mmCIF file of C-alpha atoms in Angstrom:
data_model
loop_
_atom_site.group_PDB
_atom_site.id
_atom_site.type_symbol
_atom_site.label_atom_id
_atom_site.label_comp_id
_atom_site.label_asym_id
_atom_site.label_seq_id
_atom_site.Cartn_x
_atom_site.Cartn_y
_atom_site.Cartn_z
ATOM 1 C CA UNK A 1 1.677 88.381 41.797
ATOM 2 C CA UNK A 2 4.205 89.448 39.213
ATOM 3 C CA UNK A 3 2.624 91.675 36.313
ATOM 4 C CA UNK A 4 4.407 92.199 32.760
ATOM 5 C CA UNK A 5 3.391 92.835 29.437
ATOM 6 C CA UNK A 6 4.779 89.733 28.000
ATOM 7 C CA UNK A 7 5.236 86.760 30.306
ATOM 8 C CA UNK A 8 8.264 84.579 28.399
ATOM 9 C CA UNK A 9 8.287 80.744 28.973
ATOM 10 C CA UNK A 10 11.886 80.128 28.156
ATOM 11 C CA UNK A 11 15.206 81.824 28.636
ATOM 12 C CA UNK A 12 17.213 80.278 25.460
ATOM 13 C CA UNK A 13 18.191 82.487 22.654
ATOM 14 C CA UNK A 14 14.794 83.256 21.264
ATOM 15 C CA UNK A 15 13.379 84.361 24.461
ATOM 16 C CA UNK A 16 16.122 86.185 25.641
ATOM 17 C CA UNK A 17 16.053 88.167 21.929
ATOM 18 C CA UNK A 18 12.201 88.590 22.567
ATOM 19 C CA UNK A 19 13.067 90.789 25.341
ATOM 20 C CA UNK A 20 15.105 93.381 23.073
ATOM 21 C CA UNK A 21 12.240 93.197 20.462
ATOM 22 C CA UNK A 22 9.533 93.941 22.948
ATOM 23 C CA UNK A 23 11.667 96.344 24.517
ATOM 24 C CA UNK A 24 11.728 98.670 21.303
ATOM 25 C CA UNK A 25 7.990 98.639 21.458
ATOM 26 C CA UNK A 26 8.167 99.635 24.888
ATOM 27 C CA UNK A 27 6.892 96.706 26.305
ATOM 28 C CA UNK A 28 8.020 95.201 29.574
ATOM 29 C CA UNK A 29 8.946 91.305 29.736
ATOM 30 C CA UNK A 30 9.361 88.899 32.795
ATOM 31 C CA UNK A 31 10.906 85.271 31.563
ATOM 32 C CA UNK A 32 10.443 82.134 33.315
ATOM 33 C CA UNK A 33 12.538 79.237 32.960
ATOM 34 C CA UNK A 34 13.054 75.941 34.721
ATOM 35 C CA UNK A 35 16.855 75.829 34.253
ATOM 36 C CA UNK A 36 18.607 77.590 36.923
ATOM 37 C CA UNK A 37 20.248 80.072 34.290
ATOM 38 C CA UNK A 38 19.690 81.841 31.443
ATOM 39 C CA UNK A 39 20.759 80.334 28.008
ATOM 40 C CA UNK A 40 18.789 77.350 27.854
ATOM 41 C CA UNK A 41 20.536 74.893 25.924
ATOM 42 C CA UNK A 42 23.639 77.032 24.979
ATOM 43 C CA UNK A 43 24.597 77.504 28.504
ATOM 44 C CA UNK A 44 23.311 73.863 30.234
ATOM 45 C CA UNK A 45 24.649 71.366 27.455
ATOM 46 C CA UNK A 46 27.252 73.225 25.219
ATOM 47 C CA UNK A 47 28.469 76.632 26.164
ATOM 48 C CA UNK A 48 31.947 76.039 24.918
ATOM 49 C CA UNK A 49 30.732 75.071 21.621
ATOM 50 C CA UNK A 50 31.292 77.173 18.442
ATOM 51 C CA UNK A 51 27.901 78.615 16.334
ATOM 52 C CA UNK A 52 28.588 78.996 12.983
ATOM 53 C CA UNK A 53 25.210 80.376 11.257
ATOM 54 C CA UNK A 54 24.750 83.319 13.385
ATOM 55 C CA UNK A 55 24.400 86.084 11.046
ATOM 56 C CA UNK A 56 27.300 88.785 11.368
ATOM 57 C CA UNK A 57 29.491 86.208 13.367
ATOM 58 C CA UNK A 58 31.493 83.992 11.608
ATOM 59 C CA UNK A 59 31.755 81.876 14.771
ATOM 60 C CA UNK A 60 30.876 82.468 18.274
ATOM 61 C CA UNK A 61 30.860 80.439 21.177
ATOM 62 C CA UNK A 62 27.223 79.517 22.599
ATOM 63 C CA UNK A 63 28.110 80.996 25.889
ATOM 64 C CA UNK A 64 29.205 84.001 24.573
ATOM 65 C CA UNK A 65 26.041 84.396 22.483
ATOM 66 C CA UNK A 66 23.858 83.844 25.830
ATOM 67 C CA UNK A 67 26.012 86.459 27.391
ATOM 68 C CA UNK A 68 25.967 89.120 24.370
ATOM 69 C CA UNK A 69 22.158 88.927 24.319
ATOM 70 C CA UNK A 70 22.384 89.539 28.312
ATOM 71 C CA UNK A 71 24.116 92.747 27.680
ATOM 72 C CA UNK A 72 21.577 93.564 24.532
ATOM 73 C CA UNK A 73 18.680 93.376 26.753
ATOM 74 C CA UNK A 74 20.091 94.603 29.719
ATOM 75 C CA UNK A 75 18.646 98.299 29.256
ATOM 76 C CA UNK A 76 15.243 96.857 29.182
ATOM 77 C CA UNK A 77 15.573 95.556 32.690
ATOM 78 C CA UNK A 78 13.576 92.111 32.346
ATOM 79 C CA UNK A 79 12.287 90.051 35.219
ATOM 80 C CA UNK A 80 13.507 86.599 35.615
ATOM 81 C CA UNK A 81 12.444 83.681 37.692
ATOM 82 C CA UNK A 82 14.607 80.667 37.167
ATOM 83 C CA UNK A 83 14.603 77.268 38.278
ATOM 84 C CA UNK A 84 10.906 77.493 37.695
ATOM 85 C CA UNK A 85 8.659 75.546 35.743
ATOM 86 C CA UNK A 86 5.307 76.709 34.100
ATOM 87 C CA UNK A 87 2.453 74.648 35.532
ATOM 88 C CA UNK A 88 -1.078 75.980 34.670
ATOM 89 C CA UNK A 89 -2.610 78.946 33.141
ATOM 90 C CA UNK A 90 -5.772 80.360 33.662
ATOM 91 C CA UNK A 91 -7.335 82.807 31.305
ATOM 92 C CA UNK A 92 -9.000 86.218 32.764
ATOM 93 C CA UNK A 93 -12.191 87.592 31.518
ATOM 94 C CA UNK A 94 -9.762 90.588 30.356
ATOM 95 C CA UNK A 95 -8.472 87.960 27.960
ATOM 96 C CA UNK A 96 -5.274 87.822 30.021
ATOM 97 C CA UNK A 97 -3.643 85.113 31.597
ATOM 98 C CA UNK A 98 -2.813 84.008 34.902
ATOM 99 C CA UNK A 99 0.432 81.403 35.028
ATOM 100 C CA UNK A 100 1.291 79.787 38.075
ATOM 101 C CA UNK A 101 5.079 78.276 38.560
ATOM 102 C CA UNK A 102 6.079 75.102 39.831
ATOM 103 C CA UNK A 103 6.794 76.682 43.366
ATOM 104 C CA UNK A 104 3.358 78.816 43.475
ATOM 105 C CA UNK A 105 4.548 82.057 42.121
ATOM 106 C CA UNK A 106 2.064 83.582 39.695
ATOM 107 C CA UNK A 107 2.099 85.848 36.815
ATOM 108 C CA UNK A 108 -0.032 88.049 35.014
ATOM 109 C CA UNK A 109 -0.006 89.119 31.681
ATOM 110 C CA UNK A 110 -2.080 90.127 28.475
ATOM 111 C CA UNK A 111 0.372 88.139 26.445
ATOM 112 C CA UNK A 112 2.068 84.895 26.729
ATOM 113 C CA UNK A 113 5.191 83.788 24.616
ATOM 114 C CA UNK A 114 6.390 80.365 24.756
ATOM 115 C CA UNK A 115 9.755 80.039 24.163
ATOM 116 C CA UNK A 116 10.932 77.032 25.583
ATOM 117 C CA UNK A 117 13.329 75.293 23.046
ATOM 118 C CA UNK A 118 12.384 71.434 22.880
ATOM 119 C CA UNK A 119 10.677 71.917 25.915
ATOM 120 C CA UNK A 120 11.400 72.066 29.959
ATOM 121 C CA UNK A 121 14.804 70.147 30.351
ATOM 122 C CA UNK A 122 14.468 67.539 33.084
ATOM 123 C CA UNK A 123 18.282 65.707 34.171
ATOM 124 C CA UNK A 124 19.051 62.311 32.822
ATOM 125 C CA UNK A 125 19.151 60.379 35.957
ATOM 126 C CA UNK A 126 21.650 57.372 36.304
ATOM 127 C CA UNK A 127 19.440 53.966 36.912
ATOM 128 C CA UNK A 128 20.665 53.759 40.450
ATOM 129 C CA UNK A 129 18.495 52.328 43.166
ATOM 130 C CA UNK A 130 16.828 54.783 45.947
ATOM 131 C CA UNK A 131 18.653 57.557 43.812
ATOM 132 C CA UNK A 132 15.433 59.847 44.342
ATOM 133 C CA UNK A 133 15.705 59.510 48.358
ATOM 134 C CA UNK A 134 19.114 61.000 47.878
ATOM 135 C CA UNK A 135 17.925 64.180 45.911
ATOM 136 C CA UNK A 136 18.661 67.185 47.961
ATOM 137 C CA UNK A 137 20.227 64.920 50.270
ATOM 138 C CA UNK A 138 23.637 64.929 48.426
ATOM 139 C CA UNK A 139 22.696 64.004 44.705
ATOM 140 C CA UNK A 140 22.603 67.451 42.423
ATOM 141 C CA UNK A 141 21.427 67.542 38.836
ATOM 142 C CA UNK A 142 22.380 70.934 38.742
ATOM 143 C CA UNK A 143 25.158 73.530 40.388
ATOM 144 C CA UNK A 144 23.093 76.660 41.350
ATOM 145 C CA UNK A 145 25.411 77.946 44.132
ATOM 146 C CA UNK A 146 28.625 76.715 43.651
ATOM 147 C CA UNK A 147 29.675 77.785 47.347
ATOM 148 C CA UNK A 148 27.396 75.257 48.257
ATOM 149 C CA UNK A 149 30.472 72.678 47.549
ATOM 150 C CA UNK A 150 33.079 74.902 49.412
ATOM 151 C CA UNK A 151 35.361 72.696 51.240
ATOM 152 C CA UNK A 152 33.203 69.564 50.779
ATOM 153 C CA UNK A 153 34.206 66.213 49.081
ATOM 154 C CA UNK A 154 32.456 66.071 45.486
ATOM 155 C CA UNK A 155 32.037 63.461 42.881
ATOM 156 C CA UNK A 156 31.282 64.513 39.355
ATOM 157 C CA UNK A 157 29.953 61.796 36.902
ATOM 158 C CA UNK A 158 29.840 62.351 32.885
ATOM 159 C CA UNK A 159 32.129 62.675 30.203
ATOM 160 C CA UNK A 160 30.766 66.026 28.588
ATOM 161 C CA UNK A 161 31.339 69.667 28.512
ATOM 162 C CA UNK A 162 29.006 70.216 31.684
ATOM 163 C CA UNK A 163 31.037 67.464 33.651
ATOM 164 C CA UNK A 164 34.676 68.830 32.550
ATOM 165 C CA UNK A 165 33.806 72.342 33.348
ATOM 166 C CA UNK A 166 32.268 71.866 36.842
ATOM 167 C CA UNK A 167 35.316 69.790 37.745
ATOM 168 C CA UNK A 168 37.563 72.326 36.422
ATOM 169 C CA UNK A 169 35.548 75.089 38.498
ATOM 170 C CA UNK A 170 35.010 73.133 41.876
ATOM 171 C CA UNK A 171 38.733 71.984 41.899
ATOM 172 C CA UNK A 172 39.132 75.493 43.608
ATOM 173 C CA UNK A 173 36.418 75.303 45.858
ATOM 174 C CA UNK A 174 35.613 71.975 47.036
ATOM 175 C CA UNK A 175 38.275 69.868 49.293
ATOM 176 C CA UNK A 176 38.150 66.950 46.887
ATOM 177 C CA UNK A 177 36.974 66.377 43.508
ATOM 178 C CA UNK A 178 36.566 63.456 41.720
ATOM 179 C CA UNK A 179 35.337 63.063 38.096
ATOM 180 C CA UNK A 180 33.987 59.674 37.084
ATOM 181 C CA UNK A 181 33.214 58.531 33.538
ATOM 182 C CA UNK A 182 32.194 55.426 31.937
ATOM 183 C CA UNK A 183 34.823 55.459 29.214
ATOM 184 C CA UNK A 184 38.419 56.417 29.234
ATOM 185 C CA UNK A 185 37.639 59.262 26.219
ATOM 186 C CA UNK A 186 35.795 62.417 27.211
ATOM 187 C CA UNK A 187 33.663 64.163 24.472
ATOM 188 C CA UNK A 188 34.163 67.905 25.358
ATOM 189 C CA UNK A 189 36.073 70.900 24.397
ATOM 190 C CA UNK A 190 39.964 70.353 23.481
ATOM 191 C CA UNK A 191 40.965 72.645 26.210
ATOM 192 C CA UNK A 192 38.560 71.809 28.604
ATOM 193 C CA UNK A 193 40.026 68.189 28.703
ATOM 194 C CA UNK A 194 43.564 69.404 28.714
ATOM 195 C CA UNK A 195 42.809 71.312 31.729
ATOM 196 C CA UNK A 196 41.151 68.302 33.480
ATOM 197 C CA UNK A 197 44.444 66.579 32.707
ATOM 198 C CA UNK A 198 46.691 69.305 34.211
ATOM 199 C CA UNK A 199 44.535 69.575 37.180
ATOM 200 C CA UNK A 200 44.700 65.500 37.739
ATOM 201 C CA UNK A 201 48.653 65.771 36.784
ATOM 202 C CA UNK A 202 48.762 68.440 40.061
ATOM 203 C CA UNK A 203 46.503 66.194 42.346
ATOM 204 C CA UNK A 204 43.554 68.773 42.457
ATOM 205 C CA UNK A 205 41.179 65.992 40.748
ATOM 206 C CA UNK A 206 40.769 62.449 40.872
ATOM 207 C CA UNK A 207 40.171 60.572 37.678
ATOM 208 C CA UNK A 208 38.134 57.290 37.636
ATOM 209 C CA UNK A 209 37.833 55.629 34.365
ATOM 210 C CA UNK A 210 36.457 53.642 32.896
ATOM 211 C CA UNK A 211 33.947 53.283 36.117
ATOM 212 C CA UNK A 212 30.135 53.900 36.782
ATOM 213 C CA UNK A 213 28.678 54.662 40.401
ATOM 214 C CA UNK A 214 26.271 51.432 40.727
ATOM 215 C CA UNK A 215 25.108 52.407 44.463
ATOM 216 C CA UNK A 216 24.505 55.361 46.906
ATOM 217 C CA UNK A 217 25.099 54.876 50.720
ATOM 218 C CA UNK A 218 23.734 57.170 53.639
ATOM 219 C CA UNK A 219 21.177 56.919 56.581
ATOM 220 C CA UNK A 220 20.212 60.691 56.079
ATOM 221 C CA UNK A 221 22.528 62.075 53.493
ATOM 222 C CA UNK A 222 24.959 60.615 50.965
ATOM 223 C CA UNK A 223 27.954 59.261 52.767
ATOM 224 C CA UNK A 224 29.788 57.279 50.192
ATOM 225 C CA UNK A 225 29.303 55.543 46.575
ATOM 226 C CA UNK A 226 29.721 52.333 45.255
ATOM 227 C CA UNK A 227 31.959 52.350 42.156
ATOM 228 C CA UNK A 228 32.526 49.797 39.401
ATOM 229 C CA UNK A 229 35.965 50.046 37.948
ATOM 230 C CA UNK A 230 37.013 47.553 35.489
ATOM 231 C CA UNK A 231 34.883 44.678 36.795
ATOM 232 C CA UNK A 232 35.864 45.380 40.306
ATOM 233 C CA UNK A 233 33.698 47.034 42.952
ATOM 234 C CA UNK A 234 35.195 49.511 45.487
ATOM 235 C CA UNK A 235 33.552 52.539 47.631
ATOM 236 C CA UNK A 236 34.624 56.023 47.954
ATOM 237 C CA UNK A 237 33.619 58.700 50.443
ATOM 238 C CA UNK A 238 32.054 61.663 49.327
ATOM 239 C CA UNK A 239 29.445 64.650 50.807
ATOM 240 C CA UNK A 240 28.087 65.450 47.090
ATOM 241 C CA UNK A 241 27.296 63.063 43.689
ATOM 242 C CA UNK A 242 26.512 65.069 41.001
ATOM 243 C CA UNK A 243 25.580 63.041 37.655
ATOM 244 C CA UNK A 244 25.807 65.130 34.716
ATOM 245 C CA UNK A 245 24.609 63.264 31.944
ATOM 246 C CA UNK A 246 22.264 65.501 30.010
ATOM 247 C CA UNK A 247 18.929 66.761 29.783
ATOM 248 C CA UNK A 248 15.811 65.304 28.686
ATOM 249 C CA UNK A 249 13.601 67.629 26.890
ATOM 250 C CA UNK A 250 9.650 67.317 27.586
ATOM 251 C CA UNK A 251 6.737 69.928 26.565
ATOM 252 C CA UNK A 252 5.860 69.189 30.433
ATOM 253 C CA UNK A 253 2.556 70.838 31.797
ATOM 254 C CA UNK A 254 2.178 73.089 28.883
ATOM 255 C CA UNK A 255 0.886 70.097 26.695
ATOM 256 C CA UNK A 256 -2.265 70.203 29.099
ATOM 257 C CA UNK A 257 -2.917 74.230 28.453
ATOM 258 C CA UNK A 258 -5.438 73.134 25.314
ATOM 259 C CA UNK A 259 -2.530 74.192 22.814
ATOM 260 C CA UNK A 260 -2.436 72.409 19.517
ATOM 261 C CA UNK A 261 0.161 69.778 19.677
ATOM 262 C CA UNK A 262 1.688 68.013 17.086
ATOM 263 C CA UNK A 263 4.644 65.673 17.566
ATOM 264 C CA UNK A 264 5.734 67.169 20.940
ATOM 265 C CA UNK A 265 5.812 70.704 19.294
ATOM 266 C CA UNK A 266 3.319 73.575 19.278
ATOM 267 C CA UNK A 267 1.318 74.265 16.044
ATOM 268 C CA UNK A 268 1.044 77.998 15.240
ATOM 269 C CA UNK A 269 -0.148 80.207 12.373
ATOM 270 C CA UNK A 270 3.473 81.042 10.577
ATOM 271 C CA UNK A 271 1.475 83.396 7.928
ATOM 272 C CA UNK A 272 0.941 85.996 10.397
ATOM 273 C CA UNK A 273 2.642 85.888 13.807
ATOM 274 C CA UNK A 274 3.468 82.629 15.303
ATOM 275 C CA UNK A 275 0.335 82.660 17.749
ATOM 276 C CA UNK A 276 -1.262 79.156 18.562
ATOM 277 C CA UNK A 277 -4.833 78.510 18.730
ATOM 278 C CA UNK A 278 -5.480 80.362 21.685
ATOM 279 C CA UNK A 279 -5.651 83.947 21.071
ATOM 280 C CA UNK A 280 -2.739 85.643 22.864
ATOM 281 C CA UNK A 281 -0.484 82.810 23.378
ATOM 282 C CA UNK A 282 2.227 82.311 21.141
ATOM 283 C CA UNK A 283 4.940 79.864 20.406
ATOM 284 C CA UNK A 284 8.616 81.055 19.184
ATOM 285 C CA UNK A 285 11.582 78.879 18.434
ATOM 286 C CA UNK A 286 11.910 75.346 18.724
ATOM 287 C CA UNK A 287 8.997 74.714 20.634
ATOM 288 C CA UNK A 288 6.651 75.468 17.604
ATOM 289 C CA UNK A 289 6.017 73.818 14.510
ATOM 290 C CA UNK A 290 4.554 74.679 11.224
ATOM 291 C CA UNK A 291 4.805 73.877 7.301
ATOM 292 C CA UNK A 292 8.779 74.497 6.249
ATOM 293 C CA UNK A 293 9.782 74.890 9.929
ATOM 294 C CA UNK A 294 13.749 75.093 10.620
ATOM 295 C CA UNK A 295 15.088 74.743 14.295
ATOM 296 C CA UNK A 296 17.706 77.361 14.193
ATOM 297 C CA UNK A 297 18.352 80.232 16.188
ATOM 298 C CA UNK A 298 18.208 82.680 13.764
ATOM 299 C CA UNK A 299 14.816 81.827 12.835
ATOM 300 C CA UNK A 300 13.835 82.011 16.394
ATOM 301 C CA UNK A 301 14.942 85.723 16.052
ATOM 302 C CA UNK A 302 12.717 86.026 13.283
ATOM 303 C CA UNK A 303 9.690 84.715 14.754
ATOM 304 C CA UNK A 304 10.302 86.661 18.089
ATOM 305 C CA UNK A 305 10.492 89.864 16.191
ATOM 306 C CA UNK A 306 7.097 89.431 14.556
ATOM 307 C CA UNK A 307 5.506 87.884 17.227
ATOM 308 C CA UNK A 308 6.315 91.110 19.389
ATOM 309 C CA UNK A 309 4.640 93.198 16.810
ATOM 310 C CA UNK A 310 1.541 91.125 17.061
ATOM 311 C CA UNK A 311 1.637 91.664 20.795
ATOM 312 C CA UNK A 312 1.719 95.289 20.457
ATOM 313 C CA UNK A 313 -1.713 95.312 18.607
ATOM 314 C CA UNK A 314 -3.080 92.822 21.909
ATOM 315 C CA UNK A 315 -1.625 95.211 24.352
ATOM 316 C CA UNK A 316 -2.235 98.600 22.436
ATOM 317 C CA UNK A 317 -5.825 97.570 20.645
ATOM 318 C CA UNK A 318 -6.210 100.482 17.496
ATOM 319 C CA UNK A 319 -2.804 102.297 18.186
ATOM 320 C CA UNK A 320 -0.447 102.127 15.113
ATOM 321 C CA UNK A 321 3.083 101.427 15.805
ATOM 322 C CA UNK A 322 5.448 103.015 13.026
ATOM 323 C CA UNK A 323 8.646 101.105 12.360
ATOM 324 C CA UNK A 324 11.971 102.523 12.521
ATOM 325 C CA UNK A 325 15.153 101.514 12.052
ATOM 326 C CA UNK A 326 17.076 101.615 15.316
ATOM 327 C CA UNK A 327 19.987 103.315 13.074
ATOM 328 C CA UNK A 328 17.271 106.193 12.956
ATOM 329 C CA UNK A 329 15.359 106.026 16.106
ATOM 330 C CA UNK A 330 18.076 105.037 18.402
ATOM 331 C CA UNK A 331 17.298 102.538 21.459
ATOM 332 C CA UNK A 332 15.845 103.978 24.641
ATOM 333 C CA UNK A 333 16.291 101.616 27.882
ATOM 334 C CA UNK A 334 13.721 101.371 30.775
ATOM 335 C CA UNK A 335 16.986 101.890 32.726
ATOM 336 C CA UNK A 336 16.727 105.680 31.506
ATOM 337 C CA UNK A 337 19.661 104.945 28.867
ATOM 338 C CA UNK A 338 19.894 105.538 25.317
ATOM 339 C CA UNK A 339 21.691 104.411 22.467
ATOM 340 C CA UNK A 340 21.675 106.460 19.188
ATOM 341 C CA UNK A 341 23.840 106.570 16.172
ATOM 342 C CA UNK A 342 26.002 109.638 15.793
ATOM 343 C CA UNK A 343 23.779 112.567 14.224
ATOM 344 C CA UNK A 344 24.935 113.854 10.810
ATOM 345 C CA UNK A 345 26.896 117.156 11.341
ATOM 346 C CA UNK A 346 25.804 120.043 8.461
ATOM 347 C CA UNK A 347 28.990 122.107 7.782
ATOM 348 C CA UNK A 348 30.187 123.539 4.831
ATOM 349 C CA UNK A 349 33.647 122.449 3.410
ATOM 350 C CA UNK A 350 35.644 125.134 2.077
#
């Protein structure tokens, strides 16, 4: 049983920033996310795409924003459980909650903050017969540990940033990398497209376009793939097949928690604190809905801030918190570190 003050479901930018705001209030957080790394859509879908509407950053890459948020919360020592989805919730007699993950882990907290973006993301799977049989037998939709592919033959399918970036990375890990896309054109960062072209010219990446994987072969593990290329069929041998066609957002089991749902989003009280119809459960970021809702990262940051103030009152009933600017109060981390503005020096000028 993992015990914490606030269980945050979702490790996207809103969930990560909530850790910082909670830390200012001396509240501990644990983050649960179905994806294998923090960052949500920013890390999984467009890490190299620039974002232009983050205050103070005329332009920031999505992946760099995640890195900055992770650095910002480091001193508050949040716990992370990644690659596991929130499945069930049980309300306790004292008003707290026990959430169980898809792998059976249990989390106990008086406050739940659902920051799941558009929901738990599930990979878009190609329509290939028997592909489910080969899942975890050579078919991978996520790359959690690149070393797993050391000196192996790998086929990646897709035409976006993820397919390009992992092809580049695995070119120096796998014994053979083949990138397959149904079009000749790739939709990704220009430097990634150019890097793949360089690696192809150097013989470090095999590129097959326009083509599609239409079949998988192997008794107990992926051994080869059937490819359709320009109307002709052929077979290529491989150890792993990694289709990277993006993610499909789904609210998932949270939809069965008794929360008020409207168009696949969780209704909240935006007049006060973004609490749901169940006291102690909040929804912040893209996962929630209310009149005038805007699905923007900066709006999620605002919602996280007000949510943490309400969470403080639930966890510390009757205790008043006096808001101070960080320029005045500084920031005390749970790891013993302190950040503070330089103090004024009283000195006569003669």
